[in-house]
Every structure is written in C-alpha cells, then in structure tokens.
Tab-separated table of C-alpha atoms in Angstrom:
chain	number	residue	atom	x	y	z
A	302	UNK	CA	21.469	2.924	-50.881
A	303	UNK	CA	18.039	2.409	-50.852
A	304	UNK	CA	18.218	-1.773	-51.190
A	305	UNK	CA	20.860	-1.702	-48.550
A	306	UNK	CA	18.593	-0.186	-45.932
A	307	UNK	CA	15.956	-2.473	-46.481
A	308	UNK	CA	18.349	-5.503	-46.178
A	309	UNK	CA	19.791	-4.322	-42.914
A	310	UNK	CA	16.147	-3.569	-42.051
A	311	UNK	CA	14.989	-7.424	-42.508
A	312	UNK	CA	18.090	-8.441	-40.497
A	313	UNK	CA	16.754	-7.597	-37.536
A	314	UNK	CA	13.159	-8.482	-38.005
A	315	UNK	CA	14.548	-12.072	-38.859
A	316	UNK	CA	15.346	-14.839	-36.298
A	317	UNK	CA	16.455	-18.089	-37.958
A	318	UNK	CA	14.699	-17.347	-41.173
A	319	UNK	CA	11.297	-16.712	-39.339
A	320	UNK	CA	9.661	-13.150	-39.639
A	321	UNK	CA	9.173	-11.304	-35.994
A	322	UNK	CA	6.774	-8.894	-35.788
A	323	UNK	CA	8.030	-5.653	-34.608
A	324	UNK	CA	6.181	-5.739	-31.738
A	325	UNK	CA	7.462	-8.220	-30.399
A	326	UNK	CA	11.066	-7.997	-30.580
A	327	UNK	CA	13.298	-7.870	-27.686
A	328	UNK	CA	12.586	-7.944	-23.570
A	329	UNK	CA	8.944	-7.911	-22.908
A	330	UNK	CA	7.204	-4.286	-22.309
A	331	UNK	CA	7.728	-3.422	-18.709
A	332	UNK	CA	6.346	-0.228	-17.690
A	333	UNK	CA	7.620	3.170	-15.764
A	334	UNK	CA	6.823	3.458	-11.988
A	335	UNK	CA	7.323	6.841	-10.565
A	336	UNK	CA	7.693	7.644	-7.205
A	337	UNK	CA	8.804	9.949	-4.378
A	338	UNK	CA	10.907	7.870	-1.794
A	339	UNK	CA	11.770	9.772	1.200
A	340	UNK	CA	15.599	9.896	1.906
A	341	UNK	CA	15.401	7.937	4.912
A	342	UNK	CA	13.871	4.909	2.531
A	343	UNK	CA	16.285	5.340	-0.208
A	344	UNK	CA	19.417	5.398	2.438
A	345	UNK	CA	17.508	1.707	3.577
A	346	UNK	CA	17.167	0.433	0.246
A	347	UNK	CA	20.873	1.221	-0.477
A	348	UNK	CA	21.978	-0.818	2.896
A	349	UNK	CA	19.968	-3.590	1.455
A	350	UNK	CA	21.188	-3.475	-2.030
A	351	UNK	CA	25.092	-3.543	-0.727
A	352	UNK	CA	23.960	-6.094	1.376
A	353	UNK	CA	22.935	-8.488	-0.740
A	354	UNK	CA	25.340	-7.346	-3.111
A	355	UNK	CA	22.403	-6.141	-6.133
A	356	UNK	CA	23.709	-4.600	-8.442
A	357	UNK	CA	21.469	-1.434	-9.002
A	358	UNK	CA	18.923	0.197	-6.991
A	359	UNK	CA	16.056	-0.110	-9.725
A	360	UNK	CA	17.095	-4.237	-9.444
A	361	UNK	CA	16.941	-3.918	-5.345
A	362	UNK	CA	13.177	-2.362	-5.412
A	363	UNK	CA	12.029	-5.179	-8.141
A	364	UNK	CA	13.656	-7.637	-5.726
A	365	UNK	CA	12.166	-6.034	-2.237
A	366	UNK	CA	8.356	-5.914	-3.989
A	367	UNK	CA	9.313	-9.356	-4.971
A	368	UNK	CA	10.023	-10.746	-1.524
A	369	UNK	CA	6.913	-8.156	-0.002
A	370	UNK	CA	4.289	-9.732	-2.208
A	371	UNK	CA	5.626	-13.243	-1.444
A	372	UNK	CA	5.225	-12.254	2.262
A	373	UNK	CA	2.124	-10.435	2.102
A	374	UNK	CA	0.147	-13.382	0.800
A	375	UNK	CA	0.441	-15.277	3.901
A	376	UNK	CA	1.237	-12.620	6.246
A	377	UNK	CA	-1.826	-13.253	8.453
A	378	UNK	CA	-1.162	-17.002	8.624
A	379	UNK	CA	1.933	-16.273	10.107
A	380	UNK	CA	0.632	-13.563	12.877
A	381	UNK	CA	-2.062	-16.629	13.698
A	382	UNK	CA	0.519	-19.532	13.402
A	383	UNK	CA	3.145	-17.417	15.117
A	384	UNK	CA	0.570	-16.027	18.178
A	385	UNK	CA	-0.493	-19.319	18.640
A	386	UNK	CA	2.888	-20.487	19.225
A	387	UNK	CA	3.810	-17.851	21.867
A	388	UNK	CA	0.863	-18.749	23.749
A	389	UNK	CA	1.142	-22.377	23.610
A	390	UNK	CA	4.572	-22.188	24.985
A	391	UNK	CA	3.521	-19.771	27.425
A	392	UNK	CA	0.614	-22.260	29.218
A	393	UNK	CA	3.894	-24.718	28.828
A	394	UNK	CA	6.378	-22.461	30.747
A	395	UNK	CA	3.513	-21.762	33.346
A	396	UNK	CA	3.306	-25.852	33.989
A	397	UNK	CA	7.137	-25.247	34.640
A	398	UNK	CA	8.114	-27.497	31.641
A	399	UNK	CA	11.458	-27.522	29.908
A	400	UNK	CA	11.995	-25.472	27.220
A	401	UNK	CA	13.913	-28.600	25.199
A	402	UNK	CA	9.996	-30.907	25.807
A	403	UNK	CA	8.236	-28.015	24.746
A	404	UNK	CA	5.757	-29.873	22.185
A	405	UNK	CA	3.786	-28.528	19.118
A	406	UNK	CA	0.847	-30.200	17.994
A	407	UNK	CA	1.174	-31.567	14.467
A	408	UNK	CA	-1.378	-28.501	12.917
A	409	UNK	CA	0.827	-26.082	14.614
A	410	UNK	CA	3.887	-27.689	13.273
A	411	UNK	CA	2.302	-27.956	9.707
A	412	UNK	CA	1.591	-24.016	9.726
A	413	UNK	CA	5.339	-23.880	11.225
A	414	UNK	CA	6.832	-25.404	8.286
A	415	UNK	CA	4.989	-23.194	5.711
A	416	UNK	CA	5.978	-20.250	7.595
A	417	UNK	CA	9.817	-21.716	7.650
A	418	UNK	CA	9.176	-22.565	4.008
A	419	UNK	CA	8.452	-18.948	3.209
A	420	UNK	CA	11.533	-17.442	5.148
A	421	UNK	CA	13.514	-19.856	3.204
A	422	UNK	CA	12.444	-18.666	-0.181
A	423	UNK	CA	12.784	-15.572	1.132
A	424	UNK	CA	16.584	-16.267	1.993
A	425	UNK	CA	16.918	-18.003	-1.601
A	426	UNK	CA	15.673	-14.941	-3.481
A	427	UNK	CA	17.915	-12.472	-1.807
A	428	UNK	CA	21.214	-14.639	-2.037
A	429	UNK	CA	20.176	-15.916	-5.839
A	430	UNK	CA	17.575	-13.219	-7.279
A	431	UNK	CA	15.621	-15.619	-8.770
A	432	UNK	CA	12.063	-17.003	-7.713
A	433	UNK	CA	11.654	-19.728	-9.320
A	434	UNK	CA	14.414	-20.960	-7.910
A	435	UNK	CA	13.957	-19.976	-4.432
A	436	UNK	CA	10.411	-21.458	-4.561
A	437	UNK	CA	12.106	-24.522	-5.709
A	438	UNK	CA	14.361	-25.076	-2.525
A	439	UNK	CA	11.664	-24.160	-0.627
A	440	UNK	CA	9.843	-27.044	-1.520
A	441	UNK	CA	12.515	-29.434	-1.005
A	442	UNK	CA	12.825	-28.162	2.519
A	443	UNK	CA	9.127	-28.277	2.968
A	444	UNK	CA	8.890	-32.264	1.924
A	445	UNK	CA	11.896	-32.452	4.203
A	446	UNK	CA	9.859	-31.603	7.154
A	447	UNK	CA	6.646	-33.031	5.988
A	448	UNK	CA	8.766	-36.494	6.187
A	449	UNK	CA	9.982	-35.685	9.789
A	450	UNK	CA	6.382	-35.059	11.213
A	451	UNK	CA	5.330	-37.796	9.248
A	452	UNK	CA	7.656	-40.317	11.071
A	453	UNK	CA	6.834	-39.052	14.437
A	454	UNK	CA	3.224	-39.691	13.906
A	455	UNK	CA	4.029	-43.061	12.755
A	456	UNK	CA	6.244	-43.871	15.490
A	457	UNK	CA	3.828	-43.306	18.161
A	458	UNK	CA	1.348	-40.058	17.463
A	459	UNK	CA	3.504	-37.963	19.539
A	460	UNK	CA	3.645	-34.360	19.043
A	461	UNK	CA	6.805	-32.757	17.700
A	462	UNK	CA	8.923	-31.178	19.089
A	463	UNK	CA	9.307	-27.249	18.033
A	464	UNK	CA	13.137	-27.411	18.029
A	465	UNK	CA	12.912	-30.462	15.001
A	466	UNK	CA	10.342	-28.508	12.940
A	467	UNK	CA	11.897	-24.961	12.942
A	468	UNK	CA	15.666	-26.072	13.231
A	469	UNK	CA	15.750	-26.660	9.565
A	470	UNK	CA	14.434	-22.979	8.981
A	471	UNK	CA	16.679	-20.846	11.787
C-alpha cells in the first residue's frame, strides 16, 4: 500500500520525466480580493457581463480592471487631446466653416489616433478577452493611420482632415 502511494505521488510531481517542484505546479498563485459592491454596481456589472457574453462575474471584474487600467494610463491625454479638439472645431464653426473641411493639425491627429488606438483595444478585449491580442490589432490600426497622415504630409503638408483620422476608430 505503502509503495503504491508513493508511485501515484511521483505521478503528479513528474512532467515528461522532469521533477516539478511542488510549488510550482499548476496555474500561477493569484490572490483573494474582497470587497463590498453596492447592489446598484453588481446589477451594472451583470448588464456588462451578459453583454459581452463573459461567462462569470469574477471573469467580468478581471476583464473591467483590465480595460480601467488600460484607460487610466492615458486618461489625461485624452481629456487634453479630446478638449483641444472641441475647441479647435469650435474657433472653426465660429469662421462659419463646413463641418466636412474641418482640419486637424497633424499633432492633434497623432494624439487622435492613440486615443482611437486605445478605444480599439478596448473594443478587442471585450469582444475577445484577451490583451495581447487586442493590443495587437490595435497596432495594426495605429500604423494604418500613421500611413494615412503620412501621405497627406507628403502630398502637400496639408492638415488632415478629422473625418480620415477618426473614421477608422468610430
């Protein structure tokens, strides 16, 4: 009895002949967060998590403090970028310009694109639930757009418009 514990014991601290250490077996170590979530919060992470169609509500929070911390590193890029942009095409409106010539200049549009960069990651992650992933279609639609301001300046140094920048992001 004795040998056949030890031999089901060694089963499962062996991987392909190679000795595991029992620590690290397994998932990594995550660790317990406890909290009190008032009802109104938990009925809003519910909405999201059918939404999006997670399957569980611990899986919904990971995913929500996922897409939070990805926003909250550049929030206060995108209040400047996006303040910026309201007034610019305020002083435009005032000169009685059309909406369709509104023009960015090509900082502003730069800033643009990495906000529209981050709102597409942040679509990716919700639809696929993984960040790597989502990061890496972000970039693609980031070069994208780098290319179409690129060819504008080389055509002429023209601004661009707002509509081409952000109508890969909307």
């Amino acid at each position: 009895m004795m040998a056949t514990g030890i031999c089901a014991y060694s089963a499962f601290t062996h991987r392909w002949g190679e000795f595991v250490p029992k620590g690290y077996r397994g998932r990594e170590k995550t660790e317990r967060l406890h909290m009190l979530i008032s009802p109104e919060e938990l009925e809003a992470i519910d909405q999201w998590q059918h939404s999006n169609r997670v399957g569980t509500r611990s899986d919904a929070v990971r995913r929500l403090v996922r897409i939070g911390l990805i926003f909250n590193i550049h929030a206060d890029e995108f209040r400047r970028v996006t303040r910026d942009l309201i007034n610019l095409m305020h002083e435009q409106m005032l000169g009685k310009q059309s909406i369709s010539e509104l023009r960015v200049p090509i900082g502003w549009a730069m800033q643009l694109i990495t906000v529209g960069q981050l709102m597409h990651a942040e679509r990716k992650l919700r639809q696929t639930g993984n960040l790597e992933t989502a990061l890496e279609e972000a970039e693609k639609e980031l070069v994208k757009a780098r290319e179409l301001i690129f060819e504008s300046r080389k055509s002429g140094s023209k601004p661009v418009r707002a509509r081409d920048v952000t109508s890969e992001f909307v």
